[in-house]
Amino acid sequence: MTAIFAVALVYYHWRYEGWLQTIVFAGAITASLFSLLLLISRRALFSIVLIALLVATIVMAADVKRHYIEMVLHAYDVVFYLTSWSTLVFLWADHKLMLLALAGMAALAAGSGLLLWQIDGTRVRRSVSSLLLVFCIGLAAVASYAKGERRNTSFFWDNQYLASFYSSWPETISTLWRGQLMDAVKAQPLPPFAVPATCDLTEKPPHVILIHQESAVPPSFFPQIAYDTALDPFFKSFDGRLHKLRVETYGGASWLTEFSVLAGVSTYSFGGMRTFVQSLMEGKIHDAVPQVLARCGYKNSLFYPVPKDFVASGRFYSTIGIPDIYDYRAQGAKRFNERDRFYYQRVLDNIDGNLAKSDSPLFTFVVTSATHLPYTYKYAPDVDVPGGGAGTDPEMSEYLRRLAMAHMDFDEFRSLLAKRFPKERFLIVQYGDHQPIATRTLLGFDKGAAAEDIQLTPESPGLLTYYAVDGVNYEPPPLPDEDVVEVPYLGTILLNAARLPLPPSYQARLELMRLCDGRYYTCAKSKSILSFHRRLMDSGLIDGR
């Protein structure tokens, strides 16, 4: 009987836990757990049945979570869900069958354990189980090293339920050790931030359009690139300057940049948990940029090129003040990377519809996608736009073609705003969310390297993109003088550019930007940033526990 359970576990790991390194890693951890229980109990059947039930519970919980949240089980879930009475009450109200199933698995494990403790006649010597435990732990360590750094997307797109769950324990333990999700000092002397109940305006503010320019980086950052310099104005603001933005991801994981822009804090502040920052902070941020805008009377909407449940983003956006989320289905898109003009047309129609019904100012967050990887095929081949000069790498040349189309579509969008709404004022803020994978060889990496295999320090030139501020029938105030601004400050720059009264928390961000010369996570006066985080938590603006 013990052999049957062992074969079943081996089959599951081999069939469902990915490639060789992750199979061995997950299998070695499961075997280590079995060996530990065997060392304690000396009973082989008892131990393997309980471990099999544990594996089944993890797989079942991971599958249910992925069904609802598009993300598999993380070790922190065990802490988050099982140590909060209010969360358990919520689960009982909304997911009663899931809780009953988990309770049933626990009851089955308890009953099976009691029965097998009595009837299992095996008595394995502890010297044998100790050697087995040491071997399995060593094998797990080797496999962990062999599989390398965890990919940003593994918890969202891969079916490695056990490998993902097991690998998430170190960051969970680290988070529990420091006692909170977000880095912060233990105490700070300043009073809590006041949260304005209203927004005192002397006139109707401009409509605000925030454009997430997918994978956009100024080619001028790389002198090695031969390109059409007619692209350069695309990256410049109304003042004629190119403003540099330091982001916190390369080649992908756009949601990290989106989070920092809207929430006004660094994803690095969440340590190893930062990959899941949107789902972790769902309902825990109460002073995000859209929430500030809503207090000023703005009607907020998001135009999203993929399903709104992608990496659990939809729920996060709705909790920070964006009630109207138009994903690719709602927009009638046929693919996830339509031309930018497709999304801009939906935005124009939405503005038209809203202005016909209300005089409220509008905040529109647009996420583009045409410049997204891969660059191994010709996007919109019928469009004649320049790529790279002679000798340019084919991927870079294709990327430059897509940038040229993005430039063309943005100019058209800006012109249509002025033409269709001549009496309305618009503030337009755009930013590059990260560099494209096409720059990897220019950063010294091999051409075959995937985006998630490229590890960069926070100071790396591979994390530099841009932000640009412009107006239609509106002239923004002067922009910051700092040479490089880190991404958590961009929301503050947006609110200031709209000439909105800054809440105290954003006034503090403005002061930090000046104090730290545009830096946030890399600020030399890091204690000022960590004290600011504590003050946000003390004020109830962020629940970083």
Coordinates of C-alpha atoms in Angstrom, one line a residue:
M1 CA 0.0 0.0 0.0
T2 CA 2.9 2.4 0.8
A3 CA 4.3 1.7 -2.6
I4 CA 1.0 2.5 -4.3
F5 CA 0.9 5.9 -2.7
A6 CA 4.5 6.5 -3.5
V7 CA 4.0 5.7 -7.2
A8 CA 0.9 8.0 -7.3
L9 CA 2.9 10.9 -5.8
V10 CA 5.8 10.3 -8.3
Y11 CA 3.3 10.3 -11.2
Y12 CA 1.7 13.5 -10.1
H13 CA 5.0 15.4 -9.8
W14 CA 6.3 14.1 -13.1
R15 CA 3.0 14.8 -14.9
Y16 CA 2.1 18.2 -13.6
E17 CA 5.1 20.0 -12.0
G18 CA 6.7 21.4 -15.2
W19 CA 10.2 20.7 -16.4
L20 CA 12.9 18.5 -14.8
Q21 CA 14.3 21.1 -12.4
T22 CA 10.9 22.0 -10.9
I23 CA 9.8 18.3 -10.9
V24 CA 12.9 17.4 -8.9
F25 CA 12.6 20.4 -6.6
A26 CA 8.9 19.7 -5.8
G27 CA 9.5 16.0 -5.5
A28 CA 12.4 16.5 -3.2
I29 CA 10.4 18.8 -0.9
T30 CA 7.5 16.4 -0.8
A31 CA 10.0 13.5 -0.1
S32 CA 11.6 15.7 2.7
L33 CA 8.2 16.2 4.3
F34 CA 7.6 12.4 4.2
S35 CA 11.0 11.7 5.6
L36 CA 10.5 14.2 8.4
L37 CA 7.2 12.6 9.4
L38 CA 8.7 9.1 9.0
L39 CA 11.6 10.2 11.3
I40 CA 9.0 11.3 14.0
S41 CA 6.6 8.5 13.6
R42 CA 8.6 5.6 12.2
R43 CA 5.5 4.5 10.4
A44 CA 5.8 4.4 6.6
L45 CA 2.1 4.0 5.5
F46 CA 1.0 6.6 8.1
S47 CA 3.5 9.1 6.9
I48 CA 3.0 8.7 3.1
V49 CA -0.8 8.8 3.4
L50 CA -0.7 12.1 5.4
I51 CA 1.7 13.6 2.9
A52 CA -0.4 12.5 0.0
L53 CA -3.4 14.2 1.7
L54 CA -1.4 17.3 2.2
V55 CA -0.3 17.4 -1.5
A56 CA -4.0 16.8 -2.5
T57 CA -5.1 19.7 -0.3
I58 CA -2.4 22.1 -1.7
V59 CA -3.3 21.1 -5.2
M60 CA -7.1 21.5 -4.6
A61 CA -6.6 24.9 -2.9
A62 CA -4.3 26.1 -5.6
D63 CA -6.7 25.1 -8.4
V64 CA -9.6 26.8 -6.7
K65 CA -7.6 30.0 -6.1
R66 CA -6.5 30.1 -9.7
H67 CA -10.1 29.7 -10.9
Y68 CA -11.2 32.7 -8.9
I69 CA -8.1 34.9 -8.8
E70 CA -5.9 33.7 -11.8
M71 CA -3.1 33.1 -9.4
V72 CA -2.0 29.8 -7.7
L73 CA -1.5 29.2 -4.0
H74 CA 1.2 31.1 -2.2
A75 CA 2.5 30.3 1.3
Y76 CA 1.4 33.7 2.5
D77 CA -2.2 32.7 1.8
V78 CA -2.0 30.2 4.7
V79 CA -1.1 33.1 7.0
F80 CA -3.4 35.6 5.5
Y81 CA -6.5 33.5 5.3
L82 CA -6.1 31.3 8.4
T83 CA -5.1 34.0 10.9
S84 CA -7.8 36.6 10.2
W85 CA -11.3 36.0 11.5
S86 CA -12.8 38.6 9.2
T87 CA -11.2 36.9 6.2
L88 CA -12.6 33.5 7.3
V89 CA -16.0 35.1 7.6
F90 CA -15.7 36.5 4.1
L91 CA -14.7 33.1 2.8
W92 CA -17.6 31.4 4.6
A93 CA -20.0 33.9 3.0
D94 CA -18.7 33.8 -0.5
H95 CA -16.8 30.5 -0.8
K96 CA -18.6 28.2 1.6
L97 CA -18.1 25.0 -0.5
M98 CA -14.3 25.6 -0.6
L99 CA -14.0 26.0 3.1
L100 CA -16.2 22.9 3.7
A101 CA -13.9 21.0 1.3
L102 CA -10.8 22.1 3.1
A103 CA -12.4 21.2 6.5
G104 CA -13.3 17.8 5.0
M105 CA -9.7 17.2 3.9
A106 CA -8.5 18.2 7.4
A107 CA -11.0 15.8 9.0
L108 CA -10.0 13.0 6.5
A109 CA -6.4 13.6 7.4
A110 CA -7.1 13.5 11.1
G111 CA -9.3 10.3 10.8
S112 CA -6.8 8.6 8.5
G113 CA -3.9 9.5 10.8
L114 CA -5.6 8.1 13.9
L115 CA -6.5 4.9 12.1
L116 CA -3.2 4.3 10.4
W117 CA -1.3 5.1 13.6
Q118 CA -3.0 2.0 15.1
I119 CA -2.8 -0.4 12.1
D120 CA 0.5 0.6 10.5
G121 CA 2.9 -2.2 11.6
T122 CA 6.1 -0.7 10.0
R123 CA 8.8 0.6 12.2
V124 CA 11.6 2.3 10.2
R125 CA 14.8 2.9 12.0
R126 CA 15.4 6.6 12.7
S127 CA 19.0 6.3 11.4
V128 CA 17.5 5.3 8.0
S129 CA 14.9 8.1 7.9
S130 CA 17.5 10.6 9.1
L131 CA 19.7 9.8 6.1
L132 CA 16.8 9.9 3.8
L133 CA 15.8 13.3 5.1
V134 CA 19.3 14.7 4.7
F135 CA 19.5 13.4 1.2
C136 CA 16.1 14.8 0.2
I137 CA 16.9 18.2 1.6
G138 CA 20.2 18.2 -0.2
L139 CA 18.5 17.2 -3.5
A140 CA 15.9 20.0 -3.0
A141 CA 18.7 22.6 -2.5
V142 CA 20.5 21.4 -5.7
A143 CA 17.3 21.5 -7.7
S144 CA 16.4 24.9 -6.3
Y145 CA 19.7 26.2 -7.5
A146 CA 19.4 24.5 -10.9
K147 CA 15.9 26.0 -11.6
G148 CA 17.2 29.5 -10.9
E149 CA 15.3 32.6 -10.0
R150 CA 11.5 32.3 -9.9
R151 CA 9.9 33.8 -13.0
N152 CA 7.4 36.7 -12.4
T153 CA 4.7 34.8 -14.3
S154 CA 5.1 31.4 -12.6
F155 CA 2.3 32.1 -10.0
F156 CA 0.0 33.3 -12.8
W157 CA 0.5 31.1 -15.8
D158 CA 2.3 27.9 -14.8
N159 CA 0.5 24.9 -13.4
Q160 CA 3.3 24.1 -11.0
Y161 CA 1.1 24.1 -7.9
L162 CA 3.5 22.4 -5.5
A163 CA 6.7 23.9 -6.8
S164 CA 5.2 27.4 -6.6
F165 CA 3.8 26.8 -3.1
Y166 CA 7.0 25.3 -1.8
S167 CA 9.2 28.0 -3.3
S168 CA 7.1 30.8 -1.7
W169 CA 7.9 29.9 1.9
P170 CA 11.2 31.7 2.2
E171 CA 9.7 35.1 1.3
T172 CA 6.7 34.4 3.5
I173 CA 8.9 33.6 6.5
S174 CA 10.9 36.8 5.7
T175 CA 7.7 38.8 5.7
L176 CA 6.6 37.3 9.0
W177 CA 10.0 37.9 10.5
R178 CA 9.8 41.6 9.8
G179 CA 6.1 41.7 10.8
Q180 CA 4.7 43.5 7.8
L181 CA 4.4 43.3 4.1
M182 CA 5.9 46.7 3.3
D183 CA 9.3 47.9 4.5
A184 CA 9.0 50.6 7.2
V185 CA 10.5 51.8 10.4
K186 CA 8.9 50.5 13.5
A187 CA 7.8 54.0 14.7
Q188 CA 8.0 57.6 13.5
P189 CA 7.2 60.8 15.5
L190 CA 5.0 62.7 13.0
P191 CA 1.2 62.8 13.3
P192 CA -1.0 60.8 10.8
F193 CA -1.7 62.3 7.5
A194 CA -5.1 64.0 7.3
V195 CA -7.3 62.6 4.5
P196 CA -9.3 65.4 2.9
A197 CA -13.0 64.5 2.7
T198 CA -13.4 66.8 -0.3
C199 CA -11.3 68.6 -2.9
D200 CA -11.5 72.4 -2.9
L201 CA -11.5 73.5 -6.6
T202 CA -11.7 77.1 -7.9
E203 CA -12.5 75.9 -11.4
K204 CA -13.1 72.7 -13.3
P205 CA -9.8 70.9 -13.6
P206 CA -8.6 69.4 -16.9
H207 CA -9.5 65.9 -17.9
V208 CA -6.6 63.6 -17.2
I209 CA -5.4 60.9 -19.6
L210 CA -2.7 58.6 -18.3
I211 CA -1.1 56.4 -21.1
H212 CA 0.9 53.3 -20.3
Q213 CA 3.2 53.1 -23.3
E214 CA 4.0 49.4 -23.4
S215 CA 7.8 48.6 -23.6
A216 CA 8.6 52.2 -24.7
V217 CA 12.1 53.5 -24.3
P218 CA 13.7 56.5 -26.1
P219 CA 16.2 55.0 -28.7
S220 CA 18.4 58.0 -28.0
F221 CA 19.4 56.2 -24.7
F222 CA 21.4 53.8 -26.8
P223 CA 23.9 55.6 -29.2
Q224 CA 24.5 52.2 -30.9
I225 CA 21.0 52.3 -32.4
A226 CA 20.6 53.7 -35.9
Y227 CA 17.0 55.0 -36.1
D228 CA 14.9 57.7 -37.5
T229 CA 15.2 60.7 -35.2
A230 CA 11.7 61.8 -36.1
L231 CA 10.8 59.5 -33.2
D232 CA 12.4 61.8 -30.6
P233 CA 9.5 64.2 -30.2
F234 CA 7.3 61.3 -29.1
F235 CA 9.2 61.1 -25.8
K236 CA 9.4 64.8 -25.1
S237 CA 7.0 66.9 -22.9
F238 CA 5.4 70.2 -23.6
D239 CA 8.6 71.9 -22.3
G240 CA 10.6 70.3 -25.1
R241 CA 12.6 68.2 -22.6
L242 CA 13.1 64.4 -22.3
H243 CA 12.3 63.4 -18.7
K244 CA 13.8 60.1 -17.6
L245 CA 11.9 57.6 -15.5
R246 CA 13.5 54.8 -13.5
V247 CA 11.1 51.8 -13.3
E248 CA 11.5 48.5 -11.4
T249 CA 11.1 45.8 -14.0
Y250 CA 12.7 44.9 -17.3
G251 CA 11.1 43.3 -20.4
G252 CA 7.8 42.4 -18.7
A253 CA 5.8 42.4 -15.5
S254 CA 4.1 45.6 -16.5
W255 CA 1.8 45.4 -13.5
L256 CA 4.7 46.3 -11.2
T257 CA 5.0 49.7 -12.9
E258 CA 1.3 50.2 -12.9
F259 CA 1.2 49.6 -9.2
S260 CA 3.9 52.1 -8.4
V261 CA 2.4 54.8 -10.6
L262 CA -1.1 54.4 -9.1
A263 CA -0.2 53.6 -5.5
G264 CA 2.8 55.9 -5.1
V265 CA 5.1 53.4 -3.4
S266 CA 7.9 51.2 -4.7
T267 CA 7.4 47.5 -5.4
Y268 CA 10.9 46.8 -4.0
S269 CA 9.5 47.8 -0.6
F270 CA 7.6 44.4 -0.6
G271 CA 10.7 42.3 -0.9
G272 CA 10.2 38.9 -2.4
M273 CA 6.5 39.4 -2.3
R274 CA 6.6 42.2 -4.9
T275 CA 5.6 40.0 -7.8
F276 CA 2.1 39.6 -6.2
V277 CA 1.9 43.2 -5.0
Q278 CA -1.5 44.0 -6.7
S279 CA -3.3 40.9 -5.3
L280 CA -1.6 41.3 -1.9
M281 CA -2.6 44.9 -1.6
E282 CA -6.1 44.6 -3.0
G283 CA -8.4 46.6 -0.7
K284 CA -5.4 47.8 1.4
I285 CA -4.6 51.1 -0.3
H286 CA -6.9 54.1 0.4
D287 CA -5.1 57.1 -1.1
A288 CA -4.1 55.9 -4.6
V289 CA -4.1 58.4 -7.4
P290 CA -7.5 57.4 -8.8
Q291 CA -9.0 57.7 -5.2
V292 CA -7.6 61.2 -4.9
L293 CA -9.0 62.1 -8.3
A294 CA -12.4 60.7 -7.4
R295 CA -12.5 63.0 -4.3
C296 CA -12.0 65.8 -6.8
G297 CA -15.0 64.8 -8.8
Y298 CA -13.3 62.7 -11.5
K299 CA -15.1 59.8 -13.2
N300 CA -12.4 57.2 -13.5
S301 CA -12.0 54.5 -16.2
L302 CA -9.4 52.0 -17.5
F303 CA -8.9 50.7 -21.0
Y304 CA -7.1 47.4 -20.7
P305 CA -5.8 45.4 -23.7
V306 CA -6.2 41.9 -22.0
P307 CA -8.8 40.2 -19.8
K308 CA -9.3 42.3 -16.7
D309 CA -8.5 39.3 -14.5
F310 CA -5.0 39.1 -15.9
V311 CA -2.6 38.7 -12.9
A312 CA -5.6 39.6 -10.7
S313 CA -5.4 43.2 -11.8
G314 CA -9.1 43.9 -12.2
R315 CA -10.0 43.6 -8.6
F316 CA -7.0 45.7 -7.5
Y317 CA -8.0 48.5 -9.9
S318 CA -11.6 48.5 -8.7
T319 CA -10.5 48.8 -5.0
I320 CA -8.3 51.9 -5.7
G321 CA -11.1 53.9 -7.4
I322 CA -11.4 52.7 -11.0
P323 CA -15.0 51.4 -11.2
D324 CA -15.2 51.3 -15.0
I325 CA -12.8 48.7 -16.5
Y326 CA -13.0 48.1 -20.2
D327 CA -10.9 45.1 -21.0
Y328 CA -10.3 43.6 -24.5
R329 CA -13.8 41.9 -24.5
A330 CA -15.6 45.1 -23.5
Q331 CA -13.8 47.0 -26.2
G332 CA -14.5 44.4 -28.9
A333 CA -10.8 43.7 -29.5
K334 CA -10.0 40.6 -31.5
R335 CA -6.5 40.3 -30.1
F336 CA -4.5 41.4 -27.1
N337 CA -2.2 43.7 -29.1
E338 CA -4.4 45.9 -31.2
R339 CA -2.9 49.1 -32.7
D340 CA -2.8 52.0 -30.2
R341 CA -5.3 53.8 -32.4
F342 CA -7.9 51.1 -31.6
Y343 CA -7.8 51.9 -27.9
Y344 CA -7.6 55.6 -28.5
Q345 CA -10.8 55.4 -30.5
R346 CA -12.6 53.7 -27.6
V347 CA -11.3 56.4 -25.3
L348 CA -12.6 59.2 -27.6
D349 CA -16.0 57.6 -27.8
N350 CA -16.1 57.1 -24.0
I351 CA -15.2 60.8 -23.5
D352 CA -17.9 61.8 -25.9
G353 CA -20.5 59.7 -24.2
N354 CA -19.6 60.9 -20.7
L355 CA -19.5 64.6 -21.7
A356 CA -23.0 64.2 -23.2
K357 CA -24.3 63.1 -19.8
S358 CA -22.2 65.0 -17.3
D359 CA -19.9 67.9 -16.8
S360 CA -17.6 65.9 -14.5
P361 CA -13.9 65.8 -15.2
L362 CA -12.6 62.4 -16.5
F363 CA -9.6 60.3 -15.6
T364 CA -8.8 57.8 -18.2
F365 CA -6.0 55.2 -17.8
V366 CA -5.1 53.7 -21.2
V367 CA -2.8 50.6 -21.5
T368 CA -1.4 50.1 -24.9
S369 CA 0.0 46.8 -26.3
A370 CA 1.2 47.0 -29.9
T371 CA 4.9 47.5 -28.9
H372 CA 4.8 44.3 -26.7
L373 CA 7.1 41.4 -27.5
P374 CA 7.7 39.2 -29.4
Y375 CA 9.5 41.1 -32.1
T376 CA 10.1 38.1 -34.3
Y377 CA 7.3 38.9 -36.8
K378 CA 6.3 42.0 -38.7
Y379 CA 3.4 43.7 -37.0
A380 CA 0.9 45.4 -39.3
P381 CA 3.1 44.6 -42.4
D382 CA 0.9 46.9 -44.6
V383 CA 2.0 50.0 -42.6
D384 CA 5.1 51.6 -44.1
V385 CA 7.1 53.0 -41.2
P386 CA 10.9 53.1 -40.7
G387 CA 12.6 50.5 -38.6
G388 CA 16.3 50.5 -37.8
G389 CA 19.2 51.5 -40.1
A390 CA 21.4 49.2 -42.0
G391 CA 22.9 46.4 -39.8
T392 CA 20.3 46.8 -37.1
D393 CA 19.3 43.7 -35.3
P394 CA 16.0 42.4 -36.8
E395 CA 14.2 42.4 -33.4
M396 CA 15.3 46.0 -32.7
S397 CA 14.3 47.0 -36.2
E398 CA 10.8 45.5 -35.7
Y399 CA 10.6 47.2 -32.3
L400 CA 11.4 50.6 -33.9
R401 CA 8.7 50.0 -36.5
R402 CA 6.2 49.6 -33.7
L403 CA 7.4 52.7 -31.9
A404 CA 6.9 54.6 -35.1
M405 CA 3.3 53.4 -35.3
A406 CA 2.8 54.3 -31.6
H407 CA 4.1 57.8 -32.4
M408 CA 1.8 58.1 -35.4
D409 CA -1.2 56.9 -33.4
F410 CA -0.5 59.2 -30.4
D411 CA -0.2 62.3 -32.7
E412 CA -3.5 61.3 -34.3
F413 CA -5.1 60.9 -30.9
R414 CA -3.9 64.3 -29.7
S415 CA -5.2 65.9 -32.8
L416 CA -8.6 64.3 -32.5
L417 CA -8.9 65.4 -28.9
A418 CA -8.4 69.0 -30.0
K419 CA -10.8 68.6 -33.0
R420 CA -13.6 66.7 -31.3
F421 CA -13.5 68.6 -27.9
P422 CA -12.4 72.1 -28.7
K423 CA -13.9 73.5 -25.4
E424 CA -12.4 70.9 -23.2
R425 CA -9.0 70.9 -21.5
F426 CA -6.9 67.8 -21.3
L427 CA -3.7 66.8 -19.4
I428 CA -1.9 63.9 -21.0
V429 CA 0.7 62.0 -19.1
Q430 CA 2.4 59.0 -20.8
Y431 CA 5.2 56.8 -19.6
G432 CA 7.3 53.8 -20.6
D433 CA 6.5 50.8 -18.3
H434 CA 9.8 49.0 -19.0
Q435 CA 12.4 48.5 -21.7
P436 CA 11.7 46.0 -24.4
I437 CA 13.6 42.7 -24.5
A438 CA 15.1 44.0 -27.8
T439 CA 17.6 46.1 -25.7
R440 CA 19.1 43.1 -23.9
T441 CA 22.2 42.8 -26.1
L442 CA 22.8 46.5 -25.7
L443 CA 22.9 45.9 -21.9
G444 CA 25.5 43.1 -22.2
F445 CA 23.2 40.1 -22.2
D446 CA 23.0 37.2 -24.6
K447 CA 20.5 37.4 -27.4
G448 CA 18.9 34.2 -26.3
A449 CA 18.2 35.5 -22.8
A450 CA 14.5 35.7 -21.8
A451 CA 13.2 38.8 -20.1
E452 CA 12.7 37.0 -16.8
D453 CA 16.2 35.6 -16.9
I454 CA 17.7 39.1 -16.9
Q455 CA 18.5 40.3 -13.4
L456 CA 19.2 44.0 -13.0
T457 CA 20.2 46.1 -10.1
P458 CA 18.0 49.1 -9.2
E459 CA 20.6 51.4 -10.7
S460 CA 20.9 49.6 -14.0
P461 CA 20.5 51.6 -17.2
G462 CA 18.1 48.8 -18.3
L463 CA 15.5 50.2 -15.9
L464 CA 15.5 53.7 -17.5
T465 CA 12.5 54.7 -19.6
Y466 CA 10.7 58.1 -19.8
Y467 CA 7.6 60.1 -18.8
A468 CA 6.1 62.9 -20.9
V469 CA 3.5 65.5 -19.9
D470 CA 1.5 67.4 -22.5
G471 CA -1.7 69.4 -22.7
V472 CA -4.6 70.0 -25.2
N473 CA -6.1 73.4 -24.6
Y474 CA -4.1 73.3 -21.4
E475 CA -0.6 74.3 -20.4
P476 CA 0.8 72.3 -17.4
P477 CA 3.0 73.9 -14.8
P478 CA 6.7 73.4 -14.9
L479 CA 7.9 69.8 -14.4
P480 CA 10.5 68.6 -11.9
D481 CA 14.1 69.5 -12.5
E482 CA 15.5 66.2 -11.4
D483 CA 17.5 64.4 -14.1
V484 CA 15.8 61.0 -13.3
V485 CA 12.6 60.5 -11.4
E486 CA 11.8 57.0 -9.9
V487 CA 8.4 55.6 -10.8
P488 CA 6.6 56.0 -7.4
Y489 CA 6.6 59.8 -7.9
L490 CA 4.9 59.8 -11.2
G491 CA 1.4 59.9 -9.7
T492 CA 2.4 62.9 -7.7
I493 CA 3.7 64.6 -10.8
L494 CA 0.4 63.9 -12.5
L495 CA -1.7 65.4 -9.7
N496 CA 0.6 68.4 -9.6
A497 CA 0.5 68.8 -13.4
A498 CA -3.4 68.9 -13.2
R499 CA -3.0 71.7 -10.6
L500 CA -5.1 69.8 -8.1
P501 CA -4.8 70.4 -4.4
L502 CA -2.3 67.8 -3.2
P503 CA -3.4 65.8 -0.1
P504 CA -0.9 65.8 2.7
S505 CA 0.5 62.4 1.7
Y506 CA 1.3 63.6 -1.8
Q507 CA 2.7 66.9 -0.5
A508 CA 5.1 64.6 1.5
R509 CA 5.9 62.7 -1.6
L510 CA 6.8 65.9 -3.4
E511 CA 9.1 66.8 -0.5
L512 CA 10.7 63.4 -0.6
M513 CA 11.3 63.7 -4.4
R514 CA 13.2 66.9 -3.8
L515 CA 15.0 65.6 -0.7
C516 CA 16.1 62.4 -2.6
D517 CA 16.8 64.1 -5.9
G518 CA 14.1 62.1 -7.7
R519 CA 15.1 58.8 -6.1
Y520 CA 12.7 56.6 -4.0
Y521 CA 14.0 53.1 -3.3
T522 CA 17.5 54.1 -4.2
C523 CA 17.3 57.3 -2.0
A524 CA 20.5 57.8 0.0
K525 CA 18.3 58.9 2.9
S526 CA 16.4 55.7 3.0
K527 CA 15.2 56.2 6.5
S528 CA 13.1 59.2 5.2
I529 CA 11.3 56.8 2.8
L530 CA 10.8 54.1 5.5
S531 CA 9.5 56.7 7.9
F532 CA 7.1 57.9 5.2
H533 CA 5.9 54.3 4.8
R534 CA 5.2 54.0 8.5
R535 CA 3.3 57.3 8.5
L536 CA 1.2 56.0 5.6
M537 CA 0.4 52.9 7.7
D538 CA -0.2 54.9 10.9
S539 CA -2.7 57.0 8.9
G540 CA -4.6 54.0 7.6
L541 CA -3.7 55.0 4.0
I542 CA -1.9 51.7 3.4
D543 CA -2.4 48.5 5.3
G544 CA 1.1 47.1 5.0
R545 CA 0.7 44.3 7.6

